[in-house]
XYZ file of C-alpha atoms in Angstrom:
772
model
C 69.948 -50.006 -119.903
C 70.151 -48.613 -123.478
C 67.897 -45.743 -124.743
C 67.535 -43.319 -127.658
C 65.986 -39.833 -128.070
C 65.167 -37.328 -130.869
C 66.577 -33.818 -130.640
C 65.661 -32.375 -134.080
C 63.142 -33.165 -136.831
C 62.730 -31.561 -140.300
C 60.760 -32.529 -143.375
C 63.462 -34.954 -144.547
C 65.677 -35.591 -141.511
C 65.552 -36.855 -137.969
C 68.450 -36.203 -135.563
C 69.012 -38.768 -132.779
C 71.268 -39.256 -129.735
C 72.025 -42.126 -127.373
C 74.292 -42.924 -124.454
C 77.502 -44.904 -124.682
C 76.955 -48.621 -124.111
C 79.720 -50.657 -122.445
C 81.365 -53.160 -124.770
C 79.840 -51.733 -127.936
C 82.207 -51.139 -130.852
C 79.562 -49.587 -133.161
C 75.975 -48.533 -133.367
C 73.447 -49.366 -136.062
C 70.314 -47.203 -136.668
C 67.411 -48.336 -138.919
C 64.450 -46.114 -139.917
C 61.462 -47.824 -141.556
C 58.511 -45.809 -142.912
C 55.223 -46.945 -141.490
C 52.486 -47.541 -144.056
C 54.995 -47.067 -146.899
C 56.252 -50.309 -148.380
C 59.913 -50.768 -149.188
C 61.177 -47.462 -147.844
C 63.722 -47.878 -145.057
C 67.086 -46.387 -144.211
C 70.123 -47.928 -142.434
C 73.026 -46.014 -140.954
C 76.152 -47.137 -139.015
C 78.090 -45.108 -136.453
C 81.368 -45.782 -134.654
C 81.659 -46.342 -130.932
C 82.786 -42.762 -130.373
C 79.806 -41.291 -132.171
C 76.813 -41.013 -129.847
C 74.442 -39.079 -132.152
C 73.483 -39.067 -135.806
C 71.071 -37.690 -138.404
C 68.973 -39.723 -140.755
C 68.338 -37.837 -144.043
C 66.487 -38.357 -147.341
C 63.323 -39.146 -145.451
C 59.814 -38.661 -146.737
C 58.056 -35.499 -145.376
C 55.065 -36.047 -143.188
C 55.782 -39.741 -142.668
C 55.882 -41.829 -139.468
C 59.105 -43.793 -139.063
C 59.886 -46.707 -136.756
C 63.486 -46.098 -135.643
C 65.624 -48.775 -134.012
C 69.106 -48.278 -132.587
C 71.387 -51.244 -131.851
C 74.656 -51.403 -129.899
C 76.914 -54.098 -131.518
C 80.265 -55.642 -130.611
C 83.200 -56.004 -132.913
C 81.709 -59.163 -134.356
C 78.488 -57.405 -135.297
C 76.497 -59.075 -132.543
C 73.730 -56.964 -130.990
C 74.398 -56.190 -127.349
C 71.394 -53.921 -126.741
C 68.733 -52.137 -128.743
C 66.131 -49.347 -128.360
C 63.154 -48.367 -130.594
C 60.994 -45.235 -130.984
C 58.333 -43.864 -133.381
C 58.852 -40.413 -134.980
C 56.881 -38.297 -137.516
C 58.820 -36.128 -139.982
C 57.815 -32.481 -140.490
C 55.594 -31.481 -143.448
C 57.060 -30.433 -146.765
C 58.386 -26.883 -147.254
C 55.695 -24.406 -148.492
C 56.024 -22.192 -151.575
C 55.396 -18.401 -151.185
C 53.088 -17.002 -153.808
C 52.925 -13.359 -152.670
C 54.118 -11.010 -149.870
C 52.802 -7.432 -149.485
C 52.125 -4.672 -146.892
C 48.826 -2.819 -146.371
C 49.615 -1.434 -142.930
C 52.808 0.179 -141.753
C 53.301 -2.377 -138.986
C 52.510 -5.635 -140.813
C 53.222 -7.750 -143.936
C 50.704 -10.235 -145.352
C 51.982 -13.497 -147.001
C 50.094 -15.878 -149.301
C 51.260 -19.537 -150.042
C 50.018 -22.882 -151.187
C 48.844 -25.322 -148.557
C 51.165 -28.203 -147.580
C 49.602 -31.640 -146.942
C 49.843 -32.772 -143.306
C 50.680 -29.288 -142.011
C 48.764 -28.260 -138.928
C 50.205 -24.718 -138.921
C 52.748 -22.387 -140.457
C 55.509 -20.292 -138.905
C 55.905 -16.874 -140.637
C 59.181 -15.011 -140.039
C 59.989 -11.403 -141.057
C 63.690 -10.623 -140.612
C 65.298 -7.174 -140.693
C 69.014 -7.636 -140.229
C 69.523 -9.263 -136.870
C 66.012 -8.614 -135.660
C 63.020 -10.666 -136.624
C 59.341 -11.124 -135.835
C 57.581 -14.514 -135.929
C 53.939 -15.537 -135.876
C 52.137 -18.917 -136.227
C 49.007 -19.160 -138.376
C 46.823 -22.088 -139.422
C 46.468 -21.319 -143.124
C 47.131 -18.832 -145.889
C 47.162 -15.854 -145.939
C 49.044 -14.958 -142.794
C 50.153 -11.622 -141.399
C 53.280 -10.761 -139.405
C 52.654 -7.738 -137.131
C 54.784 -5.549 -134.905
C 56.959 -4.359 -137.781
C 58.505 -0.971 -138.420
C 56.980 1.381 -141.023
C 58.684 1.828 -144.423
C 61.135 -1.022 -143.741
C 62.221 -3.890 -146.064
C 61.921 -7.411 -144.559
C 62.932 -10.974 -145.671
C 59.890 -13.197 -145.362
C 60.147 -17.037 -144.879
C 57.558 -19.736 -144.004
C 57.875 -23.121 -142.280
C 55.132 -25.732 -142.153
C 54.451 -27.349 -138.778
C 53.024 -30.636 -137.557
C 53.374 -32.611 -134.340
C 56.695 -33.976 -135.490
C 58.398 -30.631 -136.040
C 59.004 -27.796 -138.482
C 59.964 -27.996 -142.129
C 62.908 -26.240 -143.683
C 62.222 -22.523 -144.340
C 61.160 -21.437 -147.749
C 63.495 -19.289 -149.831
C 63.021 -15.730 -148.523
C 60.950 -13.181 -150.328
C 61.397 -9.448 -149.795
C 58.518 -7.185 -148.820
C 58.409 -3.596 -147.513
C 55.985 -2.094 -145.020
C 54.054 0.980 -146.087
C 54.477 4.459 -144.575
C 53.179 5.227 -141.123
C 50.133 7.408 -140.816
C 50.749 11.016 -139.842
C 49.693 11.717 -136.207
C 47.382 14.703 -136.358
C 47.174 17.565 -133.903
C 43.835 19.261 -134.494
C 42.317 22.379 -133.006
C 39.640 24.910 -133.780
C 41.188 28.362 -133.502
C 37.830 30.005 -134.240
C 34.244 29.006 -134.512
C 34.516 28.609 -138.346
C 37.971 27.058 -138.776
C 39.956 23.914 -137.974
C 43.755 23.838 -137.952
C 45.498 20.481 -138.599
C 49.196 19.816 -138.058
C 51.439 16.750 -137.819
C 55.014 15.690 -137.538
C 57.057 14.562 -140.560
C 56.614 10.911 -141.513
C 59.686 8.769 -142.344
C 60.101 8.228 -146.137
C 56.983 10.304 -146.928
C 56.951 12.384 -150.146
C 53.561 14.076 -149.515
C 50.374 14.075 -147.508
C 46.675 13.997 -148.226
C 44.130 15.486 -145.707
C 40.335 15.426 -146.116
C 37.559 16.981 -143.952
C 33.815 16.221 -143.930
C 30.940 16.871 -141.549
C 30.482 13.831 -139.349
C 26.746 13.867 -139.934
C 27.312 13.459 -143.699
C 25.894 16.844 -144.623
C 27.791 19.218 -146.822
C 30.723 18.536 -149.113
C 34.127 17.027 -148.453
C 37.197 19.233 -148.422
C 40.488 17.611 -149.468
C 44.006 19.010 -149.588
C 47.300 17.435 -150.832
C 50.466 19.018 -149.511
C 54.078 18.464 -148.771
C 53.816 20.697 -145.680
C 52.985 19.449 -142.194
C 49.991 21.720 -141.477
C 46.708 22.908 -143.001
C 43.817 25.211 -142.035
C 40.241 24.608 -143.157
C 38.050 27.739 -143.054
C 34.428 28.730 -143.679
C 33.213 25.907 -141.509
C 30.013 25.720 -139.492
C 30.353 26.769 -135.786
C 29.931 24.119 -133.152
C 29.867 21.291 -135.722
C 31.626 17.921 -135.502
C 33.953 17.167 -138.461
C 35.845 13.984 -139.456
C 39.463 14.514 -140.596
C 41.424 11.788 -142.420
C 45.112 11.987 -143.436
C 47.741 9.687 -144.943
C 51.261 9.961 -146.399
C 52.601 8.545 -149.690
C 56.106 7.625 -150.742
C 58.047 8.593 -153.826
C 56.279 5.832 -155.753
C 52.909 7.287 -154.835
C 52.032 4.350 -152.632
C 49.804 5.560 -149.769
C 50.572 4.608 -146.239
C 48.336 4.168 -143.230
C 45.599 6.725 -142.790
C 44.751 8.579 -139.544
C 41.186 9.536 -138.647
C 40.358 12.328 -136.130
C 37.047 13.863 -135.077
C 37.111 17.564 -134.269
C 34.324 19.972 -133.418
C 34.550 23.648 -134.275
C 34.338 25.978 -131.306
C 30.920 27.561 -130.652
C 29.739 31.096 -131.308
C 29.544 33.548 -128.445
C 26.146 33.374 -126.633
C 23.650 36.146 -127.339
C 21.188 38.190 -125.260
C 23.059 38.067 -121.935
C 20.868 39.100 -118.968
C 22.102 39.746 -115.385
C 19.877 39.708 -112.264
C 21.511 40.601 -108.911
C 20.465 39.012 -105.620
C 21.427 41.540 -102.938
C 20.768 39.296 -99.974
C 23.139 36.547 -101.088
C 25.651 38.722 -102.992
C 25.230 36.677 -106.126
C 24.167 37.291 -109.704
C 21.961 35.116 -111.918
C 23.253 35.350 -115.504
C 21.186 33.952 -118.422
C 21.647 33.879 -122.242
C 20.407 32.306 -125.458
C 21.957 28.845 -126.097
C 24.441 28.624 -128.964
C 24.930 25.747 -131.459
C 27.480 23.136 -130.492
C 28.161 24.500 -127.020
C 28.575 21.847 -124.374
C 29.268 24.120 -121.414
C 29.300 27.799 -120.608
C 31.545 29.869 -118.365
C 30.466 33.151 -116.833
C 33.178 35.541 -115.697
C 32.522 38.540 -113.437
C 35.604 40.772 -113.225
C 36.265 43.758 -111.010
C 39.879 44.872 -111.088
C 41.945 41.958 -109.853
C 38.870 40.179 -108.548
C 37.351 37.451 -110.685
C 34.439 35.145 -110.027
C 33.494 32.330 -112.381
C 30.553 30.058 -112.849
C 30.444 26.974 -115.117
C 27.282 25.276 -116.322
C 25.829 23.198 -119.150
C 22.492 25.060 -119.093
C 21.614 28.534 -120.310
C 21.909 30.243 -116.919
C 24.371 30.307 -114.071
C 24.663 31.774 -110.577
C 27.853 33.713 -109.849
C 28.510 33.446 -106.123
C 30.653 35.341 -103.639
C 30.519 38.711 -105.329
C 32.117 41.518 -103.414
C 29.962 44.276 -102.049
C 30.655 47.812 -103.160
C 32.105 46.702 -106.498
C 31.329 47.161 -110.188
C 31.701 43.974 -112.240
C 32.008 43.342 -115.958
C 30.053 40.176 -116.736
C 30.750 38.122 -119.904
C 29.774 34.618 -121.055
C 31.962 32.181 -122.998
C 30.661 28.998 -124.650
C 32.783 25.852 -124.634
C 32.899 22.528 -126.362
C 35.659 19.994 -126.878
C 37.195 22.314 -129.494
C 37.636 25.115 -127.005
C 36.008 28.413 -126.069
C 34.036 30.878 -128.087
C 34.782 34.545 -128.018
C 33.433 36.105 -124.799
C 30.269 38.131 -125.113
C 30.296 41.873 -124.795
C 30.648 42.801 -121.133
C 27.535 43.669 -119.138
C 28.057 46.075 -116.213
C 26.864 45.025 -112.744
C 27.005 47.202 -109.640
C 26.649 45.286 -106.389
C 25.131 46.504 -103.157
C 27.350 48.683 -100.968
C 29.453 47.052 -98.296
C 28.432 47.211 -94.685
C 29.628 50.464 -93.140
C 32.808 50.212 -91.094
C 34.537 52.250 -88.407
C 31.305 52.268 -86.444
C 31.663 54.086 -83.170
C 29.137 54.441 -80.370
C 29.483 56.973 -77.613
C 27.383 58.807 -75.101
C 27.973 62.413 -76.062
C 25.869 63.277 -73.021
C 23.988 61.164 -70.474
C 20.880 59.686 -72.051
C 22.034 60.245 -75.643
C 23.903 57.858 -77.918
C 25.786 59.057 -80.973
C 26.374 56.389 -83.644
C 28.809 57.298 -86.432
C 30.465 55.389 -89.298
C 32.516 55.817 -92.452
C 30.877 56.291 -95.850
C 31.079 53.375 -98.300
C 31.283 53.078 -102.097
C 27.951 53.081 -103.908
C 26.139 53.880 -100.651
C 23.263 56.279 -101.397
C 21.756 56.359 -97.897
C 22.061 54.563 -94.537
C 19.706 53.015 -91.991
C 20.795 52.457 -88.384
C 18.887 49.957 -86.233
C 19.270 50.172 -82.459
C 17.684 47.389 -80.420
C 17.763 47.367 -76.633
C 18.007 44.180 -74.642
C 14.368 44.481 -73.611
C 13.332 43.991 -77.248
C 12.494 47.576 -78.159
C 13.963 48.642 -81.522
C 14.260 52.074 -83.147
C 15.915 53.106 -86.388
C 17.294 56.143 -88.139
C 17.314 56.805 -91.925
C 19.911 59.299 -93.114
C 22.199 60.242 -95.969
C 24.781 61.449 -93.454
C 27.215 59.273 -91.493
C 25.839 59.693 -87.973
C 22.621 59.336 -85.978
C 21.436 60.298 -82.483
C 19.408 58.039 -80.178
C 17.877 58.290 -76.712
C 19.357 55.886 -74.125
C 18.683 54.770 -70.560
C 21.040 53.595 -67.861
C 21.679 49.881 -67.448
C 20.667 48.879 -70.977
C 22.650 47.082 -73.656
C 21.982 48.401 -77.142
C 22.723 46.357 -80.268
C 23.593 48.571 -83.214
C 23.515 47.558 -86.893
C 24.247 49.947 -89.753
C 23.163 49.160 -93.332
C 23.971 50.998 -96.548
C 21.553 51.052 -99.485
C 21.642 51.708 -103.240
C 19.550 50.655 -106.217
C 20.923 47.119 -105.997
C 19.561 46.748 -102.500
C 20.743 46.506 -98.921
C 24.350 45.966 -97.871
C 25.268 42.738 -96.119
C 24.988 42.635 -92.368
C 28.212 43.951 -90.923
C 29.413 43.590 -87.374
C 26.654 44.017 -84.821
C 28.031 46.340 -82.190
C 26.745 46.436 -78.678
C 26.996 49.309 -76.309
C 26.119 49.015 -72.666
C 25.254 52.195 -70.864
C 26.496 52.721 -67.371
C 24.410 50.846 -64.791
C 21.833 52.822 -62.887
C 22.682 54.266 -59.506
C 21.519 52.191 -56.526
C 18.337 53.519 -54.977
C 16.884 53.527 -51.458
C 20.334 53.685 -49.879
C 20.272 52.871 -46.165
C 23.104 52.713 -43.651
C 22.613 50.998 -40.280
C 25.230 50.430 -37.592
C 25.426 46.829 -36.506
C 27.980 47.697 -33.852
C 30.219 50.596 -33.031
C 32.672 49.877 -35.858
C 30.464 47.921 -38.248
C 28.073 49.558 -40.673
C 25.590 47.627 -42.821
C 24.657 49.385 -46.034
C 21.661 48.188 -48.065
C 20.070 49.407 -51.281
C 17.617 48.344 -53.956
C 18.941 46.459 -56.976
C 19.149 48.438 -60.206
C 19.226 47.584 -63.890
C 22.525 46.826 -65.532
C 24.470 46.334 -62.327
C 26.530 43.164 -62.214
C 28.322 44.148 -59.038
C 28.213 46.935 -56.499
C 31.059 48.780 -54.870
C 30.483 50.351 -51.484
C 32.978 53.023 -50.492
C 33.358 54.682 -47.132
C 35.600 57.771 -47.192
C 36.816 59.153 -43.896
C 39.821 61.128 -42.701
C 41.592 57.845 -41.943
C 41.260 56.699 -45.582
C 38.775 54.740 -47.659
C 37.161 51.340 -47.148
C 35.928 49.356 -50.132
C 33.448 46.515 -50.364
C 32.693 44.748 -53.681
C 29.821 42.299 -53.897
C 27.048 41.172 -56.208
C 24.527 41.337 -53.378
C 22.540 44.473 -52.602
C 24.025 44.780 -49.150
C 27.475 45.301 -47.783
C 28.887 45.277 -44.275
C 31.714 47.700 -43.637
C 33.654 46.688 -40.560
C 36.699 48.007 -38.731
C 35.443 51.576 -39.112
C 37.119 54.175 -36.969
C 35.086 55.372 -34.033
C 33.980 58.966 -33.679
C 34.533 59.508 -37.431
C 32.299 60.977 -40.108
C 32.207 58.871 -43.289
C 30.915 59.668 -46.741
C 29.145 56.454 -47.899
C 28.804 55.898 -51.659
C 27.443 52.865 -53.493
C 28.495 52.553 -57.121
C 26.967 50.093 -59.553
C 29.393 48.235 -61.782
C 29.131 46.333 -65.044
C 31.908 44.560 -66.880
C 31.040 46.306 -70.120
C 30.923 49.886 -68.820
C 32.683 49.845 -65.453
C 31.434 51.883 -62.510
C 28.815 54.554 -62.483
C 30.587 57.039 -60.223
C 27.962 59.740 -60.531
C 25.723 58.252 -57.833
C 24.783 60.302 -54.772
C 26.469 59.634 -51.438
C 25.349 59.680 -47.816
C 27.120 60.991 -44.722
C 27.117 58.901 -41.561
C 29.029 59.232 -38.323
C 30.336 56.336 -36.293
C 29.698 55.966 -32.598
C 32.052 57.654 -30.157
C 35.318 55.986 -29.304
C 35.515 53.925 -26.168
C 36.461 56.081 -23.167
C 39.712 55.325 -21.392
C 39.388 55.292 -17.611
C 42.404 57.113 -16.240
C 41.758 57.150 -12.518
C 39.359 55.987 -9.804
C 39.465 57.908 -6.535
C 37.668 57.365 -3.221
C 35.864 60.491 -2.145
C 34.111 59.046 0.882
C 33.240 55.718 2.439
C 30.706 54.870 -0.275
C 31.546 57.556 -2.825
C 33.847 56.764 -5.751
C 34.930 59.275 -8.415
C 35.789 57.898 -11.916
C 37.902 59.939 -14.349
C 38.352 59.183 -18.107
C 39.735 60.715 -21.283
C 37.627 61.480 -24.376
C 37.496 64.202 -26.973
C 33.894 63.857 -28.150
C 32.055 66.912 -26.879
C 28.682 65.651 -28.080
C 28.880 62.421 -26.141
C 27.289 61.511 -22.845
C 29.281 59.078 -20.735
C 27.795 56.378 -18.601
C 29.961 54.671 -15.986
C 28.861 51.316 -14.673
C 30.169 49.483 -11.620
C 29.268 45.833 -11.936
C 29.648 43.336 -9.113
C 27.926 40.599 -7.193
C 26.231 43.264 -5.162
C 24.566 44.658 -8.276
C 24.962 47.559 -10.718
C 25.653 51.197 -9.949
C 25.673 53.917 -12.607
C 26.636 57.499 -12.990
C 26.293 59.772 -16.064
C 28.268 62.814 -17.148
C 28.972 64.880 -20.242
C 32.395 65.768 -18.913
C 35.425 63.684 -18.074
C 34.361 62.336 -14.654
C 31.394 61.235 -12.608
C 30.755 59.955 -9.097
C 29.374 56.608 -8.026
C 27.577 56.882 -4.658
C 26.133 54.445 -2.163
C 28.472 51.682 -3.148
C 28.220 48.890 -0.596
C 31.217 48.194 1.588
C 33.254 45.043 1.205
C 32.360 44.522 -2.447
C 34.364 43.993 -5.645
C 33.319 45.788 -8.818
C 34.350 45.987 -12.462
C 34.088 49.599 -13.568
C 33.676 50.476 -17.273
C 32.456 53.466 -19.220
C 30.611 53.909 -22.521
C 29.966 56.998 -24.614
C 26.661 57.780 -26.297
C 26.001 60.289 -28.995
C 23.370 60.728 -31.740
C 25.635 58.531 -33.889
C 25.362 55.634 -31.497
C 26.949 54.022 -28.524
C 30.637 53.242 -28.164
C 32.078 49.980 -27.099
C 32.693 49.842 -23.354
C 36.056 50.909 -22.098
C 38.460 48.467 -20.635
C 37.216 47.472 -17.183
C 39.050 48.712 -14.129
C 38.692 46.686 -10.901
C 37.275 48.470 -7.854
C 37.114 47.179 -4.325
C 35.323 49.041 -1.509
C 36.629 49.001 2.045
C 35.403 46.104 4.154
C 32.280 46.576 6.232
C 32.461 47.252 9.964
C 30.978 44.460 12.056
C 27.504 45.409 13.234
C 27.569 43.679 16.608
C 30.494 44.061 19.080
C 30.211 42.223 22.383
C 32.727 42.658 25.271
C 32.667 40.096 28.028
C 35.055 40.349 30.991
C 36.530 36.966 31.653
C 38.685 37.888 34.647
C 39.602 41.118 36.332
C 42.409 41.592 33.772
C 41.050 39.777 30.705
C 38.167 40.814 28.469
C 36.781 38.807 25.575
C 35.652 40.867 22.544
C 33.522 39.180 19.865
C 31.798 40.553 16.751
C 29.826 39.513 13.747
C 31.839 39.158 10.491
C 32.394 42.278 8.395
C 31.778 41.786 4.672
C 35.021 41.950 2.754
C 37.177 41.866 5.886
C 39.900 39.294 6.368
C 41.877 40.648 9.335
C 40.653 42.564 12.394
C 42.523 44.794 14.858
C 40.750 45.615 18.156
C 41.937 48.235 20.630
C 40.863 49.277 24.157
C 42.261 52.610 25.236
C 42.078 54.502 28.559
C 44.220 56.977 30.447
C 45.479 54.072 32.424
C 46.743 52.260 29.306
C 45.575 50.313 26.287
C 45.201 46.761 25.114
C 45.113 45.513 21.510
C 44.625 42.337 19.500
C 45.125 41.384 15.750
C 43.252 38.317 14.599
C 41.684 36.506 11.672
C 38.854 35.328 13.936
C 35.670 37.066 14.960
C 36.768 37.319 18.575
C 39.762 38.366 20.623
C 40.973 38.149 24.310
C 42.448 41.358 25.637
C 44.578 41.018 28.780
C 46.254 43.429 31.135
C 43.250 45.640 31.414
C 42.420 47.587 34.587
C 39.286 46.757 36.468
C 36.797 49.498 36.998
C 38.133 51.603 34.151
C 36.346 53.290 31.210
C 37.844 52.302 27.844
C 37.431 53.569 24.263
C 36.687 50.605 22.013
C 37.858 50.668 18.325
C 38.042 47.960 15.573
C 39.786 48.113 12.185
C 38.550 45.733 9.430
C 41.224 44.953 6.795
C 40.468 43.345 3.410
C 42.586 40.783 1.634
C 44.096 43.524 -0.507
C 44.838 45.783 2.432
C 41.860 48.126 2.339
C 40.848 49.161 5.872
C 37.753 50.412 7.625
C 38.081 52.055 11.038
C 35.089 51.163 13.133
C 34.246 52.987 16.318
C 31.864 51.736 19.017
C 30.383 52.854 22.343
C 32.874 53.053 25.180
C 33.479 50.099 27.469
C 33.855 50.109 31.282
C 35.700 47.245 32.837
C 34.161 45.480 35.782
C 34.658 46.703 39.328
C 37.591 45.249 41.216
C 37.051 42.198 43.367
C 37.314 42.865 47.110
C 40.595 42.065 48.750
C 41.407 40.326 52.092
C 38.265 38.269 52.235
C 38.035 36.615 55.641
C 35.540 34.249 57.201
C 34.412 34.346 60.814
C 32.159 31.782 62.499
C 29.335 33.382 64.403
C 27.842 30.188 65.655
C 27.226 26.683 64.656
C 25.048 27.801 61.829
C 26.193 31.401 60.999
C 29.225 32.959 59.370
C 30.511 36.517 58.788
C 32.355 37.318 55.659
C 34.592 40.421 55.751
C 36.555 42.129 52.953
C 38.207 45.328 52.015
C 36.180 47.208 49.434
C 37.900 48.465 46.286
C 35.528 51.392 46.117
C 33.272 52.763 48.759
C 30.340 53.296 46.424
C 30.184 49.716 45.255
C 27.708 47.169 46.500
C 28.862 43.642 47.089
C 27.175 40.317 47.265
C 28.318 37.206 49.062
C 27.461 33.719 47.773
C 27.726 30.623 49.917
C 27.290 27.398 47.987
C 27.323 23.907 49.457
C 25.786 20.541 49.006
C 23.107 21.269 51.558
C 22.097 24.586 50.108
C 23.047 27.902 48.605
C 22.969 31.149 50.527
C 23.357 34.762 49.442
C 23.981 37.870 51.441
C 23.906 41.423 50.078
C 24.892 44.122 52.573
C 23.939 47.703 52.282
C 26.081 49.925 50.163
C 29.177 51.084 51.923
C 29.433 48.042 54.204
C 32.351 45.625 53.783
C 31.015 42.638 55.650
C 28.021 40.365 55.487
C 26.535 37.823 57.933
C 24.999 34.619 56.691
C 22.861 32.640 59.114
C 20.922 29.411 59.070
C 23.685 27.499 57.450
C 23.365 23.745 57.926
C 26.310 22.422 59.813
C 28.556 19.659 58.760
C 29.037 20.813 55.154
C 31.784 22.295 52.956
C 30.925 25.617 51.343
C 32.397 27.766 48.627
C 32.326 31.402 49.566
C 32.703 34.175 46.953
C 32.432 37.957 47.405
C 31.897 40.003 44.238
C 30.852 43.539 43.483
C 27.447 44.107 41.934
C 27.310 46.106 38.703
C 24.969 48.954 38.213
C 22.849 46.598 36.159
C 22.575 44.244 39.101
C 24.871 41.594 37.681
C 27.228 39.705 39.828
C 30.777 39.055 38.756
C 31.658 35.416 38.683
C 35.408 35.581 38.315
C 36.284 36.885 41.884
C 38.346 34.464 44.048
C 36.555 31.833 46.124
C 37.266 30.536 49.575
C 36.447 27.177 51.110
C 34.606 27.112 54.368
C 33.886 23.938 56.278
């Protein structure tokens, strides 16, 4: 639990330390030189001393060191042992000197056993150290013209020796830092800042290639100028400072080339197409690069190159340049050459205007430009044809056609060549007028206008001008339909071609067309006769012919008039019609008028049959009348009348008088109340049946029938009808009885007496009697 360590070693001492050991009253340290007989050292230390130094040792010697912790009786409680080498012996400085302003070189005699040496240069509180392996050694990083104390320690693996007694040494002056330039091609100017502790300066100059002589100047100033030098030549400049003792300091070497001579034989060639100039010259000695400057007022263009020619780009047209060349090397520029004048091509003309001073002629004008001797105008149409004009004036005339786009370029010329291409202007002439204009009416108020396409037209505008106003139609097609035109109106039709560049060509011819007449307005329909209808309308077109049409299931009926009315004849009875009118003129046909309904009176029945049912009742029947819904029949005589209203085709009329002549009439009435009065041949009612018919038996098989005649002129017939036979008796006219014989007995008979009509017909409705 007891140990020992070394914390410092010199050539003749070793410093040790150890920890406190419990119970120890003192410590005993013994150092015995290894390989050296009889040389050992013993030292005692109290219990409060925990470190100690062993001195008077032999430099560069290995010692076996033992430390013992002892009690108060001198008995060893614990011990520790180590091996330690002492540092080499202290060197002896032979010489210390400075050759450079930042270092001092030291020379000394070698020390046996030393593996290295520690050199220290101290300036007040600051110092610089360096380790070297042998003599001489140099301490660097020092300040110029400064006095230092120099010491050396020898070093081995055991430690460092004591330092040598110091020796003073002073660093030399710093080298002047040169600033060198070549103000002209045959001179070099050298300048520098003042050097600390310097009393003077020495500057020398020689050609770097070794040719020529060396120039050397001593001065107390801080600048010099060397003249009469070779242009463009590299020189080596060396300079150093010395102190008051004449000791030179560091030297400074600088390489400087004199600036070149100005180039000779400058030539300028102008390229008009690219607005650039090719400048060439003879090379000059020592020039590394060349700079060409082309100046025109405030404008400057430069070109840098290492060859003997250069292209100056982006020159301005219409300008006069002064061109000079300057040679350069690392020393700077030469004097510029004498200026060479260069006139560029004129600029492209501006303020170009194109106008049609009259149809078919273009006038191109522009503003004059600097250095422009004459002008050429190129005009190319969009079909590829190109013409040009050469003039010294500022305007040109050209022929033009409608619907073409012309591309106009104006160039100015001088001896240098053609101006750059300026803006290419285009001028589009008005589109051509549409040709083959045709106008066709599709209907009364719709007009279709067609035309042939023309050059330059992007769109067409169709315009119809009438007293009601104007109608417009814009389309890219070569046809336009104008609708909602006013009837009976004269329109001026114009078709204008349109292009976006030039607008409308409004000088195109127009065409007059008239619309069809307006539709007539039927004001009245009157019935002139049974089948004659008169139609009246209103219209102001005196050139129109009007056609009236009655349309119904029965067919079509027409009438024509140039006035305001016409008559429809032979219209069938009992029919419904739709009556409309149209107007026709050379301009066309109007739309039909609004239809007006027309109904003719119902037809009279063709067949009327009267059949007497009894003495006082007559049945009248008839065939249906077309268009009739209700019928009214009437029998009239001086003795009275009988009537009947019915929806049927027959009617029973009672309370008539037998044997009377009647006037027969029938009225047919339509559903809307139209009536037709129909008259027929008169009707005579049947003769009256005889009265007071009596039967008298004449025998077992005969009977007499007696009656009272209603009229003396009538003839009567007697019918006897039974199961055993039928018997008839017709007496002579004027008689009022009749005998019937041969009647089978034992039967029941029906006996009827009836007058006989003039047509020989017997009436069947007279009363009957039963005879048994």
